[in-house]
Coordinates of C-alpha atoms and ligand atoms in Angstrom, one line a residue:
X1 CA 31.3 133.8 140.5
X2 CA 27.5 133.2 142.0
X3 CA 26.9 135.3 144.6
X4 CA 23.5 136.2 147.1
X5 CA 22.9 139.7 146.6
X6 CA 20.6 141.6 149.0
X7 CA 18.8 144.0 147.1
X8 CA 16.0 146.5 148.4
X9 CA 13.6 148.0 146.6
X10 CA 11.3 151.0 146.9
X11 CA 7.7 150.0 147.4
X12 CA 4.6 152.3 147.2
X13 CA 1.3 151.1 145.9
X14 CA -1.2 154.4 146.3
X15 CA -4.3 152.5 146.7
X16 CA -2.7 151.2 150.3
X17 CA 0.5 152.8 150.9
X18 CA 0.4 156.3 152.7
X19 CA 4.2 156.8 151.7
X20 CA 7.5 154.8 150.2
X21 CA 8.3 152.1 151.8
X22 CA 11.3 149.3 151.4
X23 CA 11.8 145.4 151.0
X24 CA 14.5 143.8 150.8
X25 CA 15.4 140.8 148.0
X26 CA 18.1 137.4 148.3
X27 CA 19.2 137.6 144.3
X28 CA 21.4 134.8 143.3
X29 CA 23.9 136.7 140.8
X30 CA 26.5 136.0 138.5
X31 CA 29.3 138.4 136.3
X32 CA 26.4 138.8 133.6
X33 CA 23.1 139.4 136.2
X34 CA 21.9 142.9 135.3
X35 CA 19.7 144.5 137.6
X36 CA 16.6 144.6 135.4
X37 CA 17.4 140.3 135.6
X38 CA 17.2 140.7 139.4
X39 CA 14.0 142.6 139.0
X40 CA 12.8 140.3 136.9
X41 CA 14.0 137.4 139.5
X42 CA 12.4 138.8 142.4
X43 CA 9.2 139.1 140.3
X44 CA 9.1 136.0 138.9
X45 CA 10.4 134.4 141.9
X46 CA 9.5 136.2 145.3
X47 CA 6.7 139.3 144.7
X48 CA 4.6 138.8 141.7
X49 CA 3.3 142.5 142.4
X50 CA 6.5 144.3 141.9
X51 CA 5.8 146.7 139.0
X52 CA 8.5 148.5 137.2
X53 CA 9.3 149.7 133.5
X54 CA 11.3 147.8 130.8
X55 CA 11.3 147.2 127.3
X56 CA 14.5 146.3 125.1
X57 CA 16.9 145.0 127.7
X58 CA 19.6 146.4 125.4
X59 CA 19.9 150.1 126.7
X60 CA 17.5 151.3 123.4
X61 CA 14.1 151.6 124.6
X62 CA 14.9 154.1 127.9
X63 CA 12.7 152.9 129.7
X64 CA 14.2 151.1 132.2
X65 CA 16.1 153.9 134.5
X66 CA 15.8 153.9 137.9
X67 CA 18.2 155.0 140.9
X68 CA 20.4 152.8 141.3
X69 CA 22.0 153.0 145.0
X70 CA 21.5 156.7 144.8
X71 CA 22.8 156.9 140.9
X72 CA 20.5 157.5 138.3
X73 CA 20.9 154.3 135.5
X74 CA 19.8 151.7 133.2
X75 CA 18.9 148.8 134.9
X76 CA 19.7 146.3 131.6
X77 CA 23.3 148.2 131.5
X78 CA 24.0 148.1 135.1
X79 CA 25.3 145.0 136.4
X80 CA 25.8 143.6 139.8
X81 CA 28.6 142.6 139.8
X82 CA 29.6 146.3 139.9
X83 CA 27.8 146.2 143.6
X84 CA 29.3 142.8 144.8
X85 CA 31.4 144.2 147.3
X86 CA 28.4 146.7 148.8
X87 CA 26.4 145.3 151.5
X88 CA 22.9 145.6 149.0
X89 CA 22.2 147.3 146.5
X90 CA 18.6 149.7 146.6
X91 CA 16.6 150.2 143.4
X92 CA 14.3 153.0 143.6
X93 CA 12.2 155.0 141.4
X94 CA 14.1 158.1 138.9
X95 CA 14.5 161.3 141.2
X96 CA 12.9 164.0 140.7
X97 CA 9.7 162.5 139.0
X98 CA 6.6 161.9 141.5
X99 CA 6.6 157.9 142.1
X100 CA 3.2 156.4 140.3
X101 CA 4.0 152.8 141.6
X102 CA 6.9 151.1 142.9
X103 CA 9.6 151.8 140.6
X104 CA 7.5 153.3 138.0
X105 CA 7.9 157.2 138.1
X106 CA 5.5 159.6 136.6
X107 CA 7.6 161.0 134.0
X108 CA 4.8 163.0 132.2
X109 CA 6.3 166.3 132.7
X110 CA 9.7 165.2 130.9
X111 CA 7.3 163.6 127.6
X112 CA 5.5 167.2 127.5
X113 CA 8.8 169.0 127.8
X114 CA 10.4 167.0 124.8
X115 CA 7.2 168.0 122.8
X116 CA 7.5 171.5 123.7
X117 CA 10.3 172.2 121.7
X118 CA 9.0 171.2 118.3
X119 CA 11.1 168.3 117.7
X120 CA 10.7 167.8 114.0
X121 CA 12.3 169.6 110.9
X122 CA 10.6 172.7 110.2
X123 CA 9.8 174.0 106.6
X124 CA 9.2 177.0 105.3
X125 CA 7.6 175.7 102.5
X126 CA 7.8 172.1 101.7
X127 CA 9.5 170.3 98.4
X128 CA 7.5 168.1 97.1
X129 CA 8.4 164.7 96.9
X130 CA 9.4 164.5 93.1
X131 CA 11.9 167.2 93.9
X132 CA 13.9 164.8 96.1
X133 CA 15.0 164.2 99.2
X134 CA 16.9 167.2 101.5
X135 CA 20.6 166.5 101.0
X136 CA 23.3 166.9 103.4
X137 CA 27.2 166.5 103.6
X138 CA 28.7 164.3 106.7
X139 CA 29.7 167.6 108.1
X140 CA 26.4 168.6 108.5
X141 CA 25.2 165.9 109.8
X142 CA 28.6 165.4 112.3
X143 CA 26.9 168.8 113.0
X144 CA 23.8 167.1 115.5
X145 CA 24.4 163.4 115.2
X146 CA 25.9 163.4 119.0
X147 CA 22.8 165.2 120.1
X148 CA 20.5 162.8 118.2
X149 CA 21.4 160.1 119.8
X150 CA 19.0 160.1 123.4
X151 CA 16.6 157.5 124.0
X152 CA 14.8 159.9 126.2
X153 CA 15.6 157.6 129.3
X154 CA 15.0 160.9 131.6
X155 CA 18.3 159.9 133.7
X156 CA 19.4 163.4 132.9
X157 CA 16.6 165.2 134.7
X158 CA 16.7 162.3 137.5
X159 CA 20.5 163.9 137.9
X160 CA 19.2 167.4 137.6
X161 CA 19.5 169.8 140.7
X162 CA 17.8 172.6 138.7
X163 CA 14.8 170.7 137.4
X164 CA 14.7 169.2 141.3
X165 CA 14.3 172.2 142.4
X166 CA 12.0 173.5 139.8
X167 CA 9.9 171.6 137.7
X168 CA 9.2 174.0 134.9
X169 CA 12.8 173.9 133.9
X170 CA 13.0 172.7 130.4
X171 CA 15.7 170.4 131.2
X172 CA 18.9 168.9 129.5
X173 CA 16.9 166.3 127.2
X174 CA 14.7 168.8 125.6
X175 CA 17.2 171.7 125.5
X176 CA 19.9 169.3 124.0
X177 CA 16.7 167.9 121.3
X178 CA 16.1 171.8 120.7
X179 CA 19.6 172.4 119.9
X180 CA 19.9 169.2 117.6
X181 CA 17.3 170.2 115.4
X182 CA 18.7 173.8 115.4
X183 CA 21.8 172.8 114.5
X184 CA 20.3 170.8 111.3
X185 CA 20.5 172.5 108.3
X186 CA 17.2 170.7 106.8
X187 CA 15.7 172.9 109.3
X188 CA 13.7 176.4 108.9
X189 CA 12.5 175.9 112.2
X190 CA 15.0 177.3 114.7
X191 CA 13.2 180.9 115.3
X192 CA 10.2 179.0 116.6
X193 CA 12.1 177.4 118.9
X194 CA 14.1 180.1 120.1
X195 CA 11.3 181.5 122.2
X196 CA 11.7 178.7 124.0
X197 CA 15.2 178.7 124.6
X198 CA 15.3 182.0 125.5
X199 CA 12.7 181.9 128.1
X200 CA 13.2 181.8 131.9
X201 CA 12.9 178.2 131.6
X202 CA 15.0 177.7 129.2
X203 CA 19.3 177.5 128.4
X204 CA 19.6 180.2 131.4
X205 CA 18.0 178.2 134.1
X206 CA 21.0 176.2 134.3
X207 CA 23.6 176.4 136.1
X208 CA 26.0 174.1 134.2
X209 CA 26.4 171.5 137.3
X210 CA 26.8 168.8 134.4
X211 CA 25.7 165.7 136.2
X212 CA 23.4 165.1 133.8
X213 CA 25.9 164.3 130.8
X214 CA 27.8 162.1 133.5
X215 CA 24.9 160.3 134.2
X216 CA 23.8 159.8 130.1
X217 CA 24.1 156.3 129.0
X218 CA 24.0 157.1 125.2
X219 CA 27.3 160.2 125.3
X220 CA 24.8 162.7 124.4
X221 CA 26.4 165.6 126.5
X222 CA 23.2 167.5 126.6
X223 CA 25.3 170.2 129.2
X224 CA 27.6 170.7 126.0
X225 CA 24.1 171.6 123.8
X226 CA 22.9 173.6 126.8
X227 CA 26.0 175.6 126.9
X228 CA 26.5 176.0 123.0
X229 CA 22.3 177.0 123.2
X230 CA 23.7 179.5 125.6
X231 CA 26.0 180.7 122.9
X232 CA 22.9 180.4 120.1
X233 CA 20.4 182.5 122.8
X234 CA 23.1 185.4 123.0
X235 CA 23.6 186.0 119.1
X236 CA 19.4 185.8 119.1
X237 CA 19.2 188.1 121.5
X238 CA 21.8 190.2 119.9
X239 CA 19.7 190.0 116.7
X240 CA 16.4 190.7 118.2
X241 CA 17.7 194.3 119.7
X242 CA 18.5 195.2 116.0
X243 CA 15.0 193.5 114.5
X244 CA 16.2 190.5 113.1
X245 CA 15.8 187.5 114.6
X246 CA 12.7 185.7 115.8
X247 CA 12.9 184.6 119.3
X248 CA 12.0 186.7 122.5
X249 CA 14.1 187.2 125.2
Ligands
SF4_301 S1 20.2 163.1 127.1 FE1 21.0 161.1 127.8 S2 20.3 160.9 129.9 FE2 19.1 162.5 129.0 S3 17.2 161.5 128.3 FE3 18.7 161.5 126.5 S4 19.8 159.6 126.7 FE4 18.8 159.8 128.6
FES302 S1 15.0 148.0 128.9 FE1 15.2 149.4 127.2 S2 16.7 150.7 127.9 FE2 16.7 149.2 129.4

């Protein structure tokens, strides 16, 4: 089936544009037209000076999320012939995230949130190489491997009401990245990361909505991680009131 789709767009270029504005797109569309193609389309086609972020086109890069008649997505795994019987369909920047230009949202905050956590295994003391690499069993790895699997596509925080409403939050992609690396057992590192976790900001500043595993294209459930870091933050603090444990509550 070929169909017309309308589709509007947010607009806001801050060298000329005092706030957000719309425009509004004719898209031809078939059953396989994703709507980073009609993005594509209308810039190729119709307004050269549409900017907005991509990469992949095969729901890997995460760069590509954008709001998606109200619903944060993927635009290269979203299709429109899930919107052919709406009257348009309206791409807009990731909620949440102040808009830099068009559909391209500032998403700095989210980058220094995932770096805040220490996302890397954590030694003690290193092997060295001639001692081999750090073994694990498939049940350790089964472990984390869900929780490993986010592209960092930020949809979850575009979903967020708690990071909407407060920016400091650490989030559900960082919190679920904490608790993957926790959950390793090549890792020495989880104390460090406690303070983090235990923190205002951290696990307790949400309030277990769960959009944000909804909303996840790759499964990742980061409200599960958030509500087993829950779990993790009580035994720590648990520890910490008899001296031994590392994180501050
Ligand atoms: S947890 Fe899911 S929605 Fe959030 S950044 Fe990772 S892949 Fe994207
Ligand atoms: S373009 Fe890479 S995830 Fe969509």
């Amino acid at each position: 089936m070929n169909k017309m789709m309308k589709i509007r767009v947010t607009r806001y270029r801050p060298e000329q544009d005092n706030e957000p504005w719309f425009q509004t797109f004719e898209v031809p569309a078939t059953q396989d037209t994703s709507v980073l193609e009609a993005l594509g389309y209308i810039k190729d086609n119709l307004e050269p000076s549409l900017s907005y972020r991509w990469s992949c086109r095969m729901a890997i890069c995460g760069s590509c999320g954008f709001m998606i008649n109200g619903v944060p997505k993927l635009g290269c795994k979203t299709f429109l012939r899930d919107y052919f019987d709406e009257p348009e369909v309206h791409i807009a920047p990731l909620a949440n995230f102040p808009i830099e230009r068009d559909l391209v949202a500032d998403i700095g905050n989210f980058v220094e949130k995932l770096e805040t956590v220490k996302p890397y295994i954590i030694r003690k003391k290193e092997k060295s190489t001639d001692e081999g690499e750090y073994l694990q069993t498939p049940a350790e790895l089964a472990r984390y491997k869900q929780f490993s699997q986010c592209i960092n596509c930020g949809l979850c925080y575009a979903a967020c009401p708690q990071f909407g409403r407060n920016p400091e939050f650490l989030g559900p992609a960082a919190l679920a990245l904490a608790f993957r690396y926790n959950q390793d057992s090549r890792d020495e590192g989880k104390s460090e990361r406690m303070e983090f976790l235990n923190a205002e900001e951290g696990v307790w500043s949400c309030t277990f909505v769960g959009y944000c595993s909804e909303v996840c294209p790759k499964s990742v459930d980061p409200a599960a991680a958030i509500n087993q870091g829950k779990l993790v933050s009580d035994i720590d603090y648990g520890l910490n009131l008899v001296g031994l444990a590392g994180g501050k509550k």
